[in-house]
Coordinates of C-alpha atoms and ligand atoms in Angstrom, one line a residue:
M156 CA 139.6 121.3 76.6
I157 CA 139.7 117.8 78.0
L158 CA 136.8 118.6 80.4
E159 CA 134.6 120.4 77.9
Y160 CA 135.1 117.6 75.5
E161 CA 133.8 115.2 78.1
G162 CA 130.7 117.3 78.6
Y163 CA 131.6 119.0 81.9
Q164 CA 130.9 122.7 82.4
F165 CA 134.2 124.4 83.2
M166 CA 135.2 127.8 84.6
G167 CA 138.7 129.2 84.9
A168 CA 140.2 131.6 87.4
A169 CA 143.6 133.2 86.9
S170 CA 144.7 133.6 90.5
G171 CA 144.0 132.2 94.0
Q172 CA 141.9 135.2 95.0
D173 CA 139.9 135.2 91.8
G174 CA 139.4 131.4 92.3
L175 CA 138.0 131.9 95.8
T176 CA 135.5 134.5 94.6
T177 CA 134.4 132.4 91.6
I178 CA 134.0 129.3 93.7
Q179 CA 131.8 131.0 96.3
R180 CA 129.7 132.5 93.5
E181 CA 129.3 129.5 91.2
R182 CA 129.3 126.6 93.8
P183 CA 131.1 124.1 91.5
D184 CA 131.0 120.3 92.1
A185 CA 134.8 120.0 92.1
V186 CA 137.9 122.2 92.0
L187 CA 141.2 121.6 90.2
L188 CA 143.7 123.8 92.0
D189 CA 147.3 124.6 90.9
I190 CA 149.9 125.0 93.6
K191 CA 152.2 127.6 92.1
M192 CA 150.3 130.7 91.5
P193 CA 151.1 134.4 91.8
G194 CA 149.8 136.1 95.0
M195 CA 147.9 133.5 97.1
D196 CA 149.4 130.1 96.4
G197 CA 147.4 126.9 96.0
M198 CA 148.0 125.6 99.5
E199 CA 146.5 128.7 101.0
V200 CA 143.5 128.6 98.7
L201 CA 143.1 125.0 99.7
R202 CA 143.0 125.7 103.4
K203 CA 140.6 128.6 102.9
L204 CA 138.2 126.6 100.8
H205 CA 138.4 123.7 103.2
A206 CA 137.5 125.9 106.0
I207 CA 134.5 127.2 104.1
D208 CA 133.1 123.9 102.9
E209 CA 134.8 120.7 104.0
S210 CA 132.8 118.6 101.5
L211 CA 133.9 120.4 98.4
P212 CA 136.3 118.0 96.5
I213 CA 139.5 119.7 95.6
I214 CA 142.1 118.1 93.3
M215 CA 145.6 119.6 93.4
I216 CA 147.8 120.1 90.4
S217 CA 151.4 119.9 91.4
G218 CA 154.6 120.5 89.5
H219 CA 156.7 117.5 88.6
G220 CA 158.3 115.7 91.6
S221 CA 157.2 117.9 94.5
T222 CA 156.1 115.0 96.7
A223 CA 156.3 116.9 100.0
T224 CA 153.8 119.5 98.8
T225 CA 151.5 116.8 97.5
V226 CA 151.5 115.0 100.9
E227 CA 150.9 118.3 102.6
A228 CA 148.0 119.0 100.3
I229 CA 146.3 115.7 101.0
K230 CA 146.8 116.3 104.7
S231 CA 145.1 119.7 104.3
G232 CA 142.0 118.1 102.8
A233 CA 142.7 117.7 99.0
V234 CA 141.0 114.5 97.7
D235 CA 143.7 113.7 95.0
Y236 CA 146.4 115.3 92.9
F237 CA 147.6 115.4 89.3
E238 CA 151.2 115.8 88.4
K239 CA 152.2 117.9 85.5
P240 CA 152.1 117.2 82.6
L241 CA 148.5 116.2 82.9
S242 CA 147.4 112.9 81.4
T243 CA 144.1 113.1 79.7
E244 CA 143.1 109.6 80.9
R245 CA 144.0 110.3 84.5
V246 CA 142.1 113.6 84.7
I247 CA 139.0 112.0 83.3
V248 CA 139.0 108.9 85.5
T249 CA 139.9 110.8 88.7
L250 CA 137.3 113.5 88.2
R251 CA 134.7 110.9 87.5
N252 CA 135.5 109.0 90.7
V253 CA 135.7 112.2 92.8
L254 CA 132.3 113.4 91.5
K255 CA 130.7 110.0 92.2
Q256 CA 132.1 110.1 95.7
F257 CA 130.8 113.6 96.2
E258 CA 127.4 112.6 95.1
L259 CA 127.4 109.7 97.5
S260 CA 128.5 111.8 100.4
A261 CA 125.9 114.4 99.6
E262 CA 123.3 111.6 99.7
N263 CA 124.8 110.4 102.9
R264 CA 124.4 113.9 104.4
D265 CA 120.7 113.9 103.4
L266 CA 120.2 110.6 105.0
K267 CA 121.8 111.8 108.1
L268 CA 119.6 114.8 108.2
A269 CA 116.6 112.6 107.8
M270 CA 117.8 110.4 110.7
E271 CA 118.3 113.5 112.7
S272 CA 114.7 114.5 112.2
R273 CA 113.7 111.0 113.2
Y274 CA 115.5 111.5 116.5
E275 CA 114.4 115.1 117.0
I276 CA 112.5 115.7 120.2
V277 CA 109.7 118.1 119.3
G278 CA 108.0 120.3 121.8
Q279 CA 108.5 123.4 123.9
S280 CA 106.1 122.9 126.7
P281 CA 107.4 123.5 130.2
A282 CA 107.0 119.8 131.0
L283 CA 109.1 118.8 128.1
R284 CA 111.7 121.5 128.7
G285 CA 112.2 120.1 132.2
V286 CA 113.0 116.7 130.6
L287 CA 115.4 118.3 128.1
E288 CA 117.2 120.1 130.8
S289 CA 117.8 116.8 132.7
V290 CA 118.9 115.2 129.4
Q291 CA 121.5 118.0 129.0
R292 CA 122.8 117.6 132.5
A293 CA 122.9 113.8 132.3
S294 CA 124.4 113.4 128.8
P295 CA 128.0 114.3 129.4
T296 CA 128.3 112.1 132.4
N297 CA 128.6 108.3 132.8
A298 CA 125.8 108.3 135.4
T299 CA 123.1 105.7 135.2
V300 CA 119.8 107.1 134.1
L301 CA 116.3 105.7 134.9
L302 CA 113.6 106.9 132.5
L303 CA 110.1 106.7 133.9
G304 CA 106.8 107.3 132.1
E305 CA 103.8 105.8 130.4
S306 CA 103.9 103.8 127.3
G307 CA 104.6 105.9 124.2
V308 CA 105.8 109.0 125.9
G309 CA 109.2 109.0 124.3
K310 CA 111.5 107.1 126.7
E311 CA 113.5 105.4 124.0
L312 CA 113.9 108.7 122.1
V313 CA 115.2 110.3 125.2
A314 CA 117.6 107.4 125.8
R315 CA 119.0 107.7 122.3
T316 CA 119.3 111.4 122.7
I317 CA 121.4 111.0 125.9
H318 CA 123.7 108.6 124.1
R319 CA 124.1 110.8 121.1
N320 CA 125.0 113.8 123.2
S321 CA 127.4 111.8 125.4
P322 CA 131.1 111.2 125.0
R323 CA 130.2 107.7 124.0
A324 CA 128.3 108.8 120.9
G325 CA 130.8 107.3 118.6
Q326 CA 130.3 103.8 120.2
R327 CA 127.4 101.5 120.2
F328 CA 123.9 102.1 121.6
V329 CA 122.7 98.6 122.4
Q330 CA 119.0 98.1 123.2
V331 CA 117.6 95.2 125.2
N332 CA 113.9 94.8 125.6
C333 CA 113.8 92.9 128.9
A334 CA 110.0 92.2 128.5
A335 CA 110.3 90.7 125.0
I336 CA 113.0 88.2 125.7
P337 CA 111.8 84.9 127.1
E338 CA 112.9 84.3 130.7
E339 CA 115.1 81.3 129.8
L340 CA 117.0 83.3 127.1
I341 CA 117.5 86.6 128.8
E342 CA 120.7 85.7 130.6
S343 CA 122.4 84.4 127.5
E344 CA 121.1 87.5 125.6
L345 CA 122.6 89.9 128.2
F346 CA 125.8 88.1 129.2
G347 CA 126.4 85.8 126.2
H348 CA 127.3 82.1 126.3
E349 CA 130.0 79.7 125.2
K350 CA 129.3 77.1 122.5
G351 CA 127.7 74.0 124.1
S352 CA 127.0 75.7 127.4
F353 CA 123.4 74.5 127.3
T354 CA 121.2 72.5 124.9
G355 CA 120.7 74.6 121.8
A356 CA 123.8 76.7 122.3
T357 CA 125.3 75.6 119.1
E358 CA 127.3 78.7 118.6
K359 CA 129.1 81.0 120.9
Q360 CA 127.2 84.3 121.6
V361 CA 128.5 87.6 122.7
G362 CA 126.1 89.2 125.2
K363 CA 124.6 92.7 125.0
F364 CA 126.7 94.0 127.8
E365 CA 129.9 93.0 125.9
Q366 CA 128.5 94.4 122.7
A367 CA 127.9 97.7 124.4
D368 CA 131.5 97.9 125.7
R369 CA 132.6 101.6 125.7
G370 CA 129.1 102.5 124.6
T371 CA 125.6 102.6 126.2
I372 CA 123.3 99.8 127.0
F373 CA 119.6 100.6 127.1
L374 CA 117.7 98.3 129.4
D375 CA 114.1 98.8 128.2
E376 CA 111.1 97.6 130.3
V377 CA 113.6 96.9 133.1
G378 CA 110.6 96.3 135.5
D379 CA 109.9 93.0 133.7
M380 CA 113.1 91.1 134.6
S381 CA 112.9 88.0 136.7
Q382 CA 114.4 88.0 140.1
K383 CA 117.3 85.8 138.9
T384 CA 118.1 88.2 136.0
Q385 CA 117.8 91.2 138.3
A386 CA 120.5 89.6 140.6
K387 CA 122.8 89.1 137.7
V388 CA 122.3 92.6 136.2
L389 CA 123.0 94.0 139.7
R390 CA 126.3 92.2 139.7
V391 CA 127.3 93.6 136.3
L392 CA 126.5 97.1 137.5
Q393 CA 128.5 96.7 140.7
E394 CA 131.5 94.9 139.3
Q395 CA 131.5 96.2 135.7
E396 CA 132.3 92.7 134.5
V397 CA 130.4 89.9 132.9
E398 CA 130.7 86.1 132.7
R399 CA 129.4 84.3 129.6
L400 CA 127.2 81.3 130.5
G401 CA 129.4 78.2 130.5
S402 CA 132.6 80.2 131.1
A403 CA 134.5 80.9 134.2
R404 CA 136.3 83.8 132.7
T405 CA 135.2 87.3 133.7
I406 CA 135.3 90.0 131.1
K407 CA 135.7 93.7 132.0
V408 CA 133.1 95.9 130.4
D409 CA 132.8 99.6 130.4
V410 CA 129.1 100.4 129.8
R411 CA 126.9 103.3 130.6
V412 CA 123.4 102.1 131.6
I413 CA 120.2 103.8 130.7
A414 CA 117.1 101.9 132.0
A415 CA 113.4 102.6 131.3
T416 CA 110.1 101.3 132.6
N417 CA 106.5 102.2 132.5
K418 CA 106.0 100.4 135.8
N419 CA 106.0 101.9 139.2
L420 CA 109.1 100.3 140.6
E421 CA 108.5 101.4 144.1
E422 CA 105.2 99.5 144.2
A423 CA 106.9 96.6 142.6
I424 CA 109.5 96.7 145.4
D425 CA 106.7 96.7 148.0
R426 CA 105.2 93.7 146.3
G427 CA 108.5 92.0 146.4
E428 CA 108.8 91.8 142.7
F429 CA 111.7 94.2 142.2
R430 CA 115.0 94.3 144.1
E431 CA 115.5 97.4 146.1
D432 CA 119.3 97.3 145.8
L433 CA 119.0 97.2 142.0
Y434 CA 116.5 100.0 142.0
F435 CA 119.0 102.2 143.9
R436 CA 121.7 101.3 141.4
L437 CA 119.5 102.3 138.5
N438 CA 117.9 105.3 140.0
V439 CA 120.9 107.6 140.0
I440 CA 119.4 110.2 137.7
P441 CA 115.7 109.6 137.4
I442 CA 114.0 111.4 134.5
V443 CA 110.2 111.3 134.4
V444 CA 108.8 111.7 130.8
P445 CA 105.4 113.2 131.3
P446 CA 102.3 111.9 129.5
L447 CA 101.1 113.8 126.4
R448 CA 98.0 115.0 128.2
E449 CA 100.2 117.0 130.5
R450 CA 101.8 118.8 127.6
R451 CA 99.0 119.5 125.3
D452 CA 100.6 122.7 124.1
D453 CA 103.1 120.5 122.2
I454 CA 100.4 118.7 120.2
P455 CA 100.1 121.1 117.2
R456 CA 103.8 121.1 116.7
L457 CA 104.0 117.3 117.0
V458 CA 101.1 117.0 114.5
Q459 CA 103.0 119.2 112.0
H460 CA 106.2 117.3 112.6
F461 CA 104.7 113.8 112.0
A462 CA 102.7 115.1 109.0
K463 CA 105.8 116.4 107.4
R464 CA 107.7 113.2 108.1
T465 CA 104.9 111.0 106.7
A466 CA 104.7 113.1 103.6
E467 CA 108.4 112.7 103.0
E468 CA 108.5 109.0 103.8
H469 CA 105.5 108.1 101.6
N470 CA 106.0 110.7 98.9
L471 CA 102.7 112.4 99.7
K472 CA 101.7 116.0 99.2
P473 CA 101.8 117.9 102.4
K474 CA 98.4 118.4 104.0
R475 CA 97.1 121.3 106.1
F476 CA 95.3 120.6 109.4
E477 CA 92.2 122.8 109.8
A478 CA 92.0 124.7 113.1
S479 CA 89.0 122.7 114.3
A480 CA 90.8 119.4 113.6
M481 CA 93.9 120.6 115.4
D482 CA 91.7 121.6 118.3
A483 CA 90.1 118.2 118.6
L484 CA 93.5 116.6 118.3
S485 CA 94.8 118.8 121.1
R486 CA 91.9 118.0 123.4
Y487 CA 91.9 114.3 123.0
R488 CA 93.2 112.1 125.8
W489 CA 95.9 110.1 124.0
R490 CA 96.2 107.2 126.3
G491 CA 98.9 105.8 124.0
N492 CA 100.7 109.1 124.1
I493 CA 102.9 110.3 121.3
R494 CA 103.0 106.9 119.6
E495 CA 99.2 107.0 119.3
L496 CA 99.3 110.6 118.1
R497 CA 102.0 109.7 115.5
N498 CA 100.0 106.7 114.2
T499 CA 96.8 108.8 114.0
V500 CA 98.6 111.5 112.0
E501 CA 100.2 109.0 109.7
R502 CA 96.8 107.4 109.0
L503 CA 95.2 110.8 108.4
M504 CA 98.0 111.8 106.0
I505 CA 97.6 108.6 104.0
M506 CA 93.8 108.1 104.1
T507 CA 92.4 111.7 103.9
P508 CA 91.5 112.4 100.3
G509 CA 91.5 116.2 100.4
E510 CA 94.3 118.7 100.7
A511 CA 93.3 119.6 104.2
V512 CA 92.5 117.4 107.2
R513 CA 89.1 118.5 108.6
V514 CA 87.5 117.6 111.8
E515 CA 85.2 115.2 109.9
D516 CA 88.2 113.3 108.8
L517 CA 89.3 112.4 112.4
P518 CA 88.5 109.1 114.0
A519 CA 85.1 109.3 115.8
D520 CA 86.5 109.1 119.3
V521 CA 89.0 111.9 118.7
R522 CA 86.3 114.0 116.9
N523 CA 83.8 113.7 119.7
N524 CA 86.5 113.7 122.4
D525 CA 84.4 110.6 123.2
T526 CA 86.5 109.1 125.9
S527 CA 83.9 106.4 126.4
A528 CA 85.1 104.8 123.2
R529 CA 88.3 103.9 124.9
P530 CA 89.2 102.0 128.1
A531 CA 89.7 105.5 129.5
A532 CA 86.0 105.8 129.1
V533 CA 84.9 104.5 132.4
A534 CA 87.1 107.0 134.1
V535 CA 86.6 106.5 137.8
A536 CA 89.7 108.2 138.9
G537 CA 88.3 111.5 140.0
P538 CA 91.2 113.9 140.6
A539 CA 93.8 111.5 139.1
S540 CA 92.3 112.0 135.7
P541 CA 91.9 115.8 135.4
D542 CA 91.0 116.0 131.7
A543 CA 88.3 113.4 131.7
A544 CA 86.9 115.4 134.6
S545 CA 87.2 118.8 132.9
A546 CA 85.7 117.4 129.7
G547 CA 82.8 116.5 131.9
A548 CA 83.1 112.9 130.8
V549 CA 83.2 111.0 134.0
P550 CA 80.5 108.5 133.4
K551 CA 80.0 105.8 136.0
V552 CA 80.5 102.2 135.1
E553 CA 79.0 101.5 131.7
T554 CA 77.7 98.1 131.0
Q555 CA 77.9 98.6 127.3
P556 CA 81.0 100.5 126.2
A557 CA 79.4 102.6 123.5
G558 CA 81.3 103.4 120.4
A559 CA 84.1 100.9 121.0
G560 CA 85.4 100.6 117.5
T561 CA 87.3 97.3 117.4
L562 CA 86.8 94.1 119.2
R563 CA 89.9 94.8 121.1
E564 CA 88.6 98.1 122.3
F565 CA 85.3 96.6 123.2
K566 CA 87.0 93.9 125.2
D567 CA 89.3 96.3 127.0
A568 CA 86.5 98.7 127.9
S569 CA 84.4 95.8 129.2
E570 CA 87.2 94.3 131.2
R571 CA 88.0 97.6 132.7
A572 CA 84.4 98.3 133.6
Y573 CA 84.1 94.9 135.2
L574 CA 87.2 95.3 137.3
V575 CA 86.1 98.7 138.5
Q576 CA 82.8 97.3 139.5
K577 CA 84.3 94.5 141.4
L578 CA 86.8 96.7 143.1
R579 CA 84.0 99.0 144.3
E580 CA 82.0 96.0 145.6
N581 CA 85.1 95.1 147.6
N582 CA 86.0 98.5 148.8
W583 CA 89.1 98.6 146.6
N584 CA 90.7 95.8 148.6
I585 CA 93.0 94.3 145.9
S586 CA 93.6 90.9 147.6
K587 CA 90.0 90.3 148.3
T588 CA 88.9 91.4 144.8
A589 CA 91.5 89.2 143.2
E590 CA 90.3 86.2 145.2
I591 CA 86.7 86.8 144.3
I592 CA 87.2 87.2 140.6
D593 CA 89.7 84.3 140.8
T594 CA 92.8 85.8 139.3
P595 CA 96.3 86.1 140.8
R596 CA 96.9 89.4 142.6
S597 CA 99.8 90.2 140.4
N598 CA 97.5 89.9 137.4
L599 CA 95.1 92.3 138.9
Y600 CA 97.9 94.8 139.6
K601 CA 98.9 94.5 136.0
K602 CA 95.4 95.2 134.8
L603 CA 95.0 98.2 137.1
E604 CA 98.2 99.6 135.6
Q605 CA 97.3 98.7 132.1
Y606 CA 93.9 100.5 132.3
G607 CA 95.2 103.3 134.6
I608 CA 92.6 102.4 137.2
K609 CA 93.1 104.3 140.4
Q610 CA 91.0 104.1 143.5
E611 CA 88.2 106.7 143.3
V612 CA 88.2 109.2 146.1
D613 CA 84.7 110.4 146.0
G614 CA 83.2 106.9 145.7
Ligands
ATP968 N1 108.9 114.8 121.8 C1 108.8 114.0 120.7 N2 109.0 114.5 119.4 C2 108.9 113.7 118.4 N3 108.7 112.4 118.4 C3 108.5 111.8 119.6 C4 108.5 112.6 120.8 N4 108.3 111.7 121.8 C5 108.1 110.5 121.3 N5 108.2 110.6 119.9 C6 108.0 109.4 119.0 O1 106.9 108.7 119.5 C7 107.1 107.3 119.4 C8 107.1 106.6 120.7 O2 108.3 107.0 121.5 P1 109.2 105.9 122.2 O3 109.3 104.6 121.5 O4 110.4 106.6 122.6 O5 108.3 105.8 123.5 P2 108.5 104.9 124.8 O6 108.3 105.7 126.0 O7 109.8 104.1 124.7 O8 107.3 103.9 124.7 P3 107.1 102.4 125.3 O9 107.1 102.5 126.8 O10 105.8 101.9 124.8 O11 108.3 101.6 124.8 C9 108.5 107.2 118.6 O12 108.2 107.1 117.3 C10 109.1 108.5 119.0 O13 110.1 108.8 117.9
MG969 MG1 110.1 102.0 124.5

């Protein structure tokens, strides 16, 4: 009567067994459960219900003064209890709180699910399956993992997946982007500093390694650390301890390290830019995440995944991708890999007016598979660039990068063409070319990597 008066729908059951059946059929938002009942008693019903659905809130009704049973009920998963005789006030207030809480935890569950989908690794291609197998083997261990692969292939996603599947999952995943932190700050960022240890250190700072204690530290773009920082990181890896700047005290840390880079570290070692000993420390379990063009089979699935996610995030109607559009998306070169694919799909979902995405809706360069619109355009790399070759799009150096959409694209394409031209003139001698075009060798190396320029074999 109290409940109905308050506007709740209410169903009764005369025994434990009857209750179980009713609950499974009706899926109520909460259960009030008496303890003393004929046949199956309340404690047994509680345990059974809890095993079926942990999140169902159950409030026990106990006889006067049976504290021991009440404690046991709470231990077995009941959220609260009423003592007989029931007080109207307490029933209403408790139920209101319990339902509110139930709503919140349901919301929480939905959010978690949404997060899960954000971290889902989509794809079934053999290339990706290889990666997932390595992830599975590496996850339960404490071994250092080195993730290698082009920009946008999913290195960060893989790093997070390893952490989430490791025994450290309950602890922190601390990410450090070594390329984004200015050289003079990176040490204090990684190792922390004491107040007053240098000009500007007005507060004490706990470093990332300390923050990641018992968890995982993700050293992203690890190829971009200065020599000095490399030496210090090496020390932490060897000793498992850090020293804050301005402090002589060493602090023990227990961190699992995952590092990532899109650089070729072995070449960087040859050039004297990366410490070999640090490389060996990091390279315990190398995992190469292949570029998207080596797993084109995954593209349709990825497109569907990003389309669905965008629709949910932006409250849009789902859209179909016509087969011809999907074909073009699957053929395209995706220099920016999955990140570029994701951005393209997001844009299409938001900007395409119709219910379906047709091939006409795609950006011009994707539609025409017009590799010349991109830096990739002036592909000189014969065998190193199989799809440009198979698409029959291996134009020689173009003086006017046709179809370059943005100023940026135009500049990149022009710069690339220029460099290729100069390299050819100098027989692909890097030092000589660098000298002639008056740029440091290191800069030229950077550009070669940025544009994926490889020495042509057939000239
Ligand atoms: N297999 C995949 N399934 C679903 N989403 C993916 C997959 N791989 C990558 N992504 C998504 O693509 C985007 C780029 O991935 P991520 O940031 O992990 O790449 P990265 O290799 O770290 O790139 P960079 O070197 O530029 O930092 C992210 O939004 C990521 O969630
Ligand atoms: Mg990254």
